[in-house]
């Protein structure tokens, strides 16, 4: 198992788990065109390789950490004043680095899946930031805590339930890559550069349409077995059954399971 390379992938896993997507690997349950349209274009305003690289450069060199610094020294909104008063001690020396570089890793993975980056480019980009990120935090738990603080600074809203389910899995579940890959994994030793070999999280969905549907279904069922009290996985699987397999009757069963697990869902 190439723990160094898996570390560089899984540091971007918070949002992937939040979305019930693939962990510690390359690719996505979403098709590349959907990632280009619904994630990169809609949420990031990225429509080309150039725009992707510009955004990654911004996250690495400025990001919301720069906005946070400006708020501390200049004009700030009422929410930013509250945030600084509450959390500036905890963020001293690191600012919002976990949020900026955690998103950096996620965005690079989406960029690769969307076809904007080669695999060689992807690994070079992840190499650029991983050691800096690792050196500033002592554990996955601390990284996650600071990521959530950055997300709070970004959207100004209390965290939604879906994110807490994601973090609980990543931090506590024995099937999580964070339970297998230590935060302090040496990152310079990449061996032969083969991240797939003996990687328990590697998923090859295939290229054939029917094969992909079968493998997606297998992945969802495995995820539900590993994280059986997470209603959002059942909801994602139900959506897959309804939209991709055109089976609303079967989908309804999983929507109902999600509600049964958590009536607030």
Short mmCIF file of C-alpha atoms in Angstrom, two decimals:
data_model
loop_
_atom_site.label_atom_id
_atom_site.label_comp_id
_atom_site.label_asym_id
_atom_site.label_seq_id
_atom_site.Cartn_x
_atom_site.Cartn_y
_atom_site.Cartn_z
CA UNK A 1 0.00 0.00 0.00
CA UNK A 2 1.43 3.38 -1.01
CA UNK A 3 0.43 5.27 2.11
CA UNK A 4 2.09 8.52 1.06
CA UNK A 5 0.06 8.82 -2.15
CA UNK A 6 -3.17 7.68 -0.49
CA UNK A 7 -2.64 10.38 2.18
CA UNK A 8 -2.46 13.03 -0.53
CA UNK A 9 -5.77 11.81 -1.94
CA UNK A 10 -7.67 11.31 1.30
CA UNK A 11 -6.88 14.79 2.61
CA UNK A 12 -9.51 15.89 0.08
CA UNK A 13 -12.07 13.35 1.26
CA UNK A 14 -14.26 15.48 3.52
CA UNK A 15 -16.38 16.84 0.69
CA UNK A 16 -16.25 13.53 -1.19
CA UNK A 17 -17.68 11.71 1.84
CA UNK A 18 -20.18 14.53 2.32
CA UNK A 19 -21.35 13.79 -1.25
CA UNK A 20 -21.35 9.98 -0.71
CA UNK A 21 -18.62 9.75 -3.35
CA UNK A 22 -15.44 7.70 -3.80
CA UNK A 23 -12.80 7.98 -1.09
CA UNK A 24 -8.99 7.96 -1.28
CA UNK A 25 -8.95 7.28 -4.99
CA UNK A 26 -9.22 9.04 -8.33
CA UNK A 27 -12.51 9.34 -10.15
CA UNK A 28 -16.06 9.92 -9.02
CA UNK A 29 -19.46 8.27 -9.09
CA UNK A 30 -20.51 11.29 -11.14
CA UNK A 31 -19.70 11.26 -14.83
CA UNK A 32 -16.96 13.71 -15.98
CA UNK A 33 -19.46 15.92 -17.80
CA UNK A 34 -21.55 16.23 -14.64
CA UNK A 35 -18.47 17.19 -12.62
CA UNK A 36 -17.57 19.82 -15.22
CA UNK A 37 -21.09 21.25 -15.23
CA UNK A 38 -22.50 20.82 -11.71
CA UNK A 39 -19.36 21.07 -9.58
CA UNK A 40 -16.64 22.98 -11.40
CA UNK A 41 -18.73 25.40 -13.47
CA UNK A 42 -21.63 25.90 -11.06
CA UNK A 43 -19.81 26.02 -7.72
CA UNK A 44 -16.34 27.17 -8.73
CA UNK A 45 -16.94 29.09 -11.97
CA UNK A 46 -14.28 26.91 -13.62
CA UNK A 47 -14.72 26.06 -17.29
CA UNK A 48 -11.17 25.37 -18.48
CA UNK A 49 -7.79 24.07 -17.41
CA UNK A 50 -6.51 27.64 -17.14
CA UNK A 51 -9.30 28.65 -14.77
CA UNK A 52 -8.76 25.49 -12.72
CA UNK A 53 -5.04 26.16 -12.32
CA UNK A 54 -5.72 29.79 -11.42
CA UNK A 55 -8.15 28.74 -8.69
CA UNK A 56 -5.74 26.14 -7.32
CA UNK A 57 -3.00 28.76 -7.25
CA UNK A 58 -5.35 31.11 -5.34
CA UNK A 59 -6.19 28.40 -2.80
CA UNK A 60 -2.51 27.61 -2.27
CA UNK A 61 -1.24 31.18 -1.99
CA UNK A 62 -4.24 33.14 -0.69
CA UNK A 63 -7.57 31.38 -0.27
CA UNK A 64 -9.93 32.30 2.52
CA UNK A 65 -6.90 32.72 4.78
CA UNK A 66 -6.16 35.98 2.93
CA UNK A 67 -9.76 37.14 3.36
CA UNK A 68 -9.54 36.23 7.06
CA UNK A 69 -6.33 38.29 7.43
CA UNK A 70 -7.94 41.26 5.72
CA UNK A 71 -10.92 41.04 8.05
CA UNK A 72 -8.61 41.03 11.07
CA UNK A 73 -6.70 44.12 9.98
CA UNK A 74 -9.25 46.09 8.00
CA UNK A 75 -12.94 46.36 7.27
CA UNK A 76 -14.92 43.32 8.41
CA UNK A 77 -18.56 42.29 8.34
CA UNK A 78 -20.42 41.76 11.59
CA UNK A 79 -20.16 38.01 11.13
CA UNK A 80 -16.42 38.23 10.45
CA UNK A 81 -15.95 40.28 13.64
CA UNK A 82 -17.83 37.63 15.59
CA UNK A 83 -15.78 34.84 13.98
CA UNK A 84 -12.48 36.54 14.74
CA UNK A 85 -13.44 37.18 18.34
CA UNK A 86 -14.51 33.57 18.85
CA UNK A 87 -11.83 31.66 16.94
CA UNK A 88 -8.72 33.79 16.37
CA UNK A 89 -6.83 32.14 19.24
CA UNK A 90 -7.49 28.65 17.86
CA UNK A 91 -6.46 29.75 14.36
CA UNK A 92 -3.28 31.53 15.37
CA UNK A 93 -0.39 30.58 13.10
CA UNK A 94 -2.48 28.52 10.68
CA UNK A 95 -5.41 30.76 9.79
CA UNK A 96 -7.75 28.80 7.47
CA UNK A 97 -5.09 26.56 5.94
CA UNK A 98 -7.01 23.29 6.52
CA UNK A 99 -10.02 24.68 4.64
CA UNK A 100 -7.95 26.14 1.80
CA UNK A 101 -5.70 23.14 1.19
CA UNK A 102 -8.35 20.52 1.94
CA UNK A 103 -10.44 22.10 -0.81
CA UNK A 104 -7.32 22.30 -2.98
CA UNK A 105 -6.96 18.51 -2.86
CA UNK A 106 -10.66 17.97 -3.60
CA UNK A 107 -10.60 20.43 -6.48
CA UNK A 108 -7.50 18.86 -8.03
CA UNK A 109 -9.21 15.45 -7.94
CA UNK A 110 -12.33 16.85 -9.59
CA UNK A 111 -10.15 18.60 -12.16
CA UNK A 112 -8.49 15.33 -13.06
CA UNK A 113 -11.81 13.49 -13.34
CA UNK A 114 -13.24 16.28 -15.48
CA UNK A 115 -10.35 15.95 -17.92
CA UNK A 116 -8.69 19.28 -17.18
CA UNK A 117 -5.58 17.70 -15.64
CA UNK A 118 -3.38 14.75 -16.51
CA UNK A 119 -2.54 12.33 -13.72
CA UNK A 120 1.04 13.61 -13.77
CA UNK A 121 -0.21 17.17 -13.25
CA UNK A 122 -2.48 16.04 -10.44
CA UNK A 123 0.28 14.42 -8.41
CA UNK A 124 2.59 17.36 -8.95
CA UNK A 125 -0.10 19.68 -7.61
CA UNK A 126 -0.80 17.50 -4.58
CA UNK A 127 2.92 17.28 -3.87
CA UNK A 128 3.06 21.08 -3.81
CA UNK A 129 0.84 21.43 -0.76
CA UNK A 130 0.73 18.17 1.19
CA UNK A 131 3.82 18.61 3.38
CA UNK A 132 2.85 22.19 4.25
CA UNK A 133 -0.60 21.02 5.31
CA UNK A 134 0.69 18.04 7.29
CA UNK A 135 3.25 20.14 9.16
CA UNK A 136 0.64 22.54 10.56
CA UNK A 137 -1.69 20.01 12.20
CA UNK A 138 -1.13 17.10 14.56
CA UNK A 139 -3.94 14.72 13.60
CA UNK A 140 -6.87 14.07 11.29
CA UNK A 141 -9.15 15.29 14.08
CA UNK A 142 -7.41 18.65 14.32
CA UNK A 143 -7.37 19.00 10.54
CA UNK A 144 -11.10 18.26 10.39
CA UNK A 145 -11.86 20.73 13.19
CA UNK A 146 -10.01 23.50 11.38
CA UNK A 147 -11.58 22.57 8.04
CA UNK A 148 -15.01 23.06 9.60
CA UNK A 149 -13.97 26.42 11.03
CA UNK A 150 -12.89 27.50 7.56
CA UNK A 151 -16.16 26.32 6.11
CA UNK A 152 -18.02 28.29 8.79
CA UNK A 153 -16.04 31.42 7.90
CA UNK A 154 -16.91 30.84 4.23
CA UNK A 155 -20.66 30.36 4.50
CA UNK A 156 -21.52 31.90 7.86
CA UNK A 157 -23.94 29.12 8.73
CA UNK A 158 -24.00 26.38 11.38
CA UNK A 159 -22.81 23.10 9.92
CA UNK A 160 -25.50 20.89 8.46
CA UNK A 161 -26.17 17.34 9.58
CA UNK A 162 -24.73 15.80 6.43
CA UNK A 163 -21.26 17.11 7.20
CA UNK A 164 -21.30 15.67 10.71
CA UNK A 165 -22.19 12.24 9.37
CA UNK A 166 -19.26 12.53 6.95
CA UNK A 167 -16.80 13.54 9.66
CA UNK A 168 -18.01 10.87 12.06
CA UNK A 169 -17.31 8.22 9.45
CA UNK A 170 -13.88 9.57 8.51
CA UNK A 171 -12.73 9.95 12.11
CA UNK A 172 -14.36 6.96 13.80
CA UNK A 173 -15.29 4.22 11.33
CA UNK A 174 -12.79 1.37 10.92
CA UNK A 175 -13.49 1.42 7.17
CA UNK A 176 -12.33 5.02 6.85
CA UNK A 177 -9.02 5.78 5.10
CA UNK A 178 -8.22 8.08 8.03
CA UNK A 179 -8.21 5.07 10.37
CA UNK A 180 -5.79 3.21 8.11
CA UNK A 181 -3.51 6.04 6.96
CA UNK A 182 -1.79 7.90 9.81
CA UNK A 183 -1.76 11.68 9.74
CA UNK A 184 2.01 11.53 10.28
CA UNK A 185 2.66 9.27 7.28
CA UNK A 186 6.00 10.20 5.63
CA UNK A 187 5.00 11.96 2.42
CA UNK A 188 8.27 11.96 0.50
CA UNK A 189 8.49 8.17 0.12
CA UNK A 190 6.21 7.32 -2.81
CA UNK A 191 7.98 4.08 -3.71
CA UNK A 192 7.36 3.12 -7.31
CA UNK A 193 4.55 5.67 -7.61
CA UNK A 194 1.84 3.01 -7.90
CA UNK A 195 -1.01 4.28 -5.70
CA UNK A 196 -3.44 1.61 -6.87
CA UNK A 197 -1.56 -1.49 -5.71
CA UNK A 198 -2.98 -2.86 -2.44
CA UNK A 199 -5.06 0.29 -2.05
CA UNK A 200 -8.26 -0.97 -0.36
CA UNK A 201 -10.09 2.19 -1.51
CA UNK A 202 -9.19 1.96 -5.19
CA UNK A 203 -12.31 1.65 -7.33
CA UNK A 204 -12.37 1.06 -11.07
CA UNK A 205 -15.91 1.66 -12.25
CA UNK A 206 -15.02 0.76 -15.83
CA UNK A 207 -15.83 2.62 -19.03
CA UNK A 208 -18.73 0.62 -20.43
CA UNK A 209 -22.12 2.11 -19.53
CA UNK A 210 -23.64 -1.08 -18.20
CA UNK A 211 -20.46 -2.05 -16.36
CA UNK A 212 -20.32 1.36 -14.68
CA UNK A 213 -23.93 1.07 -13.50
CA UNK A 214 -23.27 -2.37 -12.02
CA UNK A 215 -20.10 -1.20 -10.27
CA UNK A 216 -21.75 1.96 -8.96
CA UNK A 217 -24.49 -0.16 -7.46
CA UNK A 218 -21.90 -2.42 -5.82
CA UNK A 219 -20.10 0.59 -4.39
CA UNK A 220 -23.27 2.08 -2.94
CA UNK A 221 -24.20 -1.24 -1.33
CA UNK A 222 -20.74 -1.56 0.19
CA UNK A 223 -20.96 2.00 1.49
CA UNK A 224 -24.34 1.34 3.08
CA UNK A 225 -22.95 -1.75 4.77
CA UNK A 226 -19.92 0.15 6.12
CA UNK A 227 -21.83 3.26 7.20
CA UNK A 228 -25.26 1.83 7.89
CA UNK A 229 -26.53 4.64 10.16
CA UNK A 230 -25.88 7.42 7.65
CA UNK A 231 -29.21 8.36 6.02
CA UNK A 232 -27.49 10.40 3.32
CA UNK A 233 -25.95 7.30 1.75
CA UNK A 234 -29.38 5.69 1.47
CA UNK A 235 -30.67 8.90 -0.06
CA UNK A 236 -27.82 8.98 -2.61
CA UNK A 237 -28.43 5.35 -3.54
CA UNK A 238 -32.16 6.02 -3.90
CA UNK A 239 -31.38 8.93 -6.22
CA UNK A 240 -29.10 6.64 -8.26
CA UNK A 241 -31.85 4.02 -8.53
CA UNK A 242 -34.40 6.62 -9.56
CA UNK A 243 -32.33 8.68 -11.99
CA UNK A 244 -29.85 6.20 -13.47
CA UNK A 245 -31.54 2.80 -13.17
CA UNK A 246 -35.05 4.23 -13.71
CA UNK A 247 -36.44 2.23 -10.80
CA UNK A 248 -38.54 4.63 -8.66
CA UNK A 249 -40.27 1.78 -6.84
CA UNK A 250 -36.99 0.37 -5.54
CA UNK A 251 -35.71 3.91 -4.88
CA UNK A 252 -38.66 4.60 -2.60
CA UNK A 253 -37.57 1.78 -0.29
CA UNK A 254 -34.22 3.50 0.31
CA UNK A 255 -35.75 6.96 0.73
CA UNK A 256 -37.92 5.38 3.42
CA UNK A 257 -34.89 3.77 5.06
CA UNK A 258 -33.19 7.16 5.26
CA UNK A 259 -36.21 8.63 7.01
CA UNK A 260 -36.47 5.62 9.32
CA UNK A 261 -32.88 6.12 10.46
CA UNK A 262 -33.40 9.80 11.11
CA UNK A 263 -36.87 11.32 11.14
CA UNK A 264 -35.34 14.78 10.75
CA UNK A 265 -33.89 13.74 7.42
#
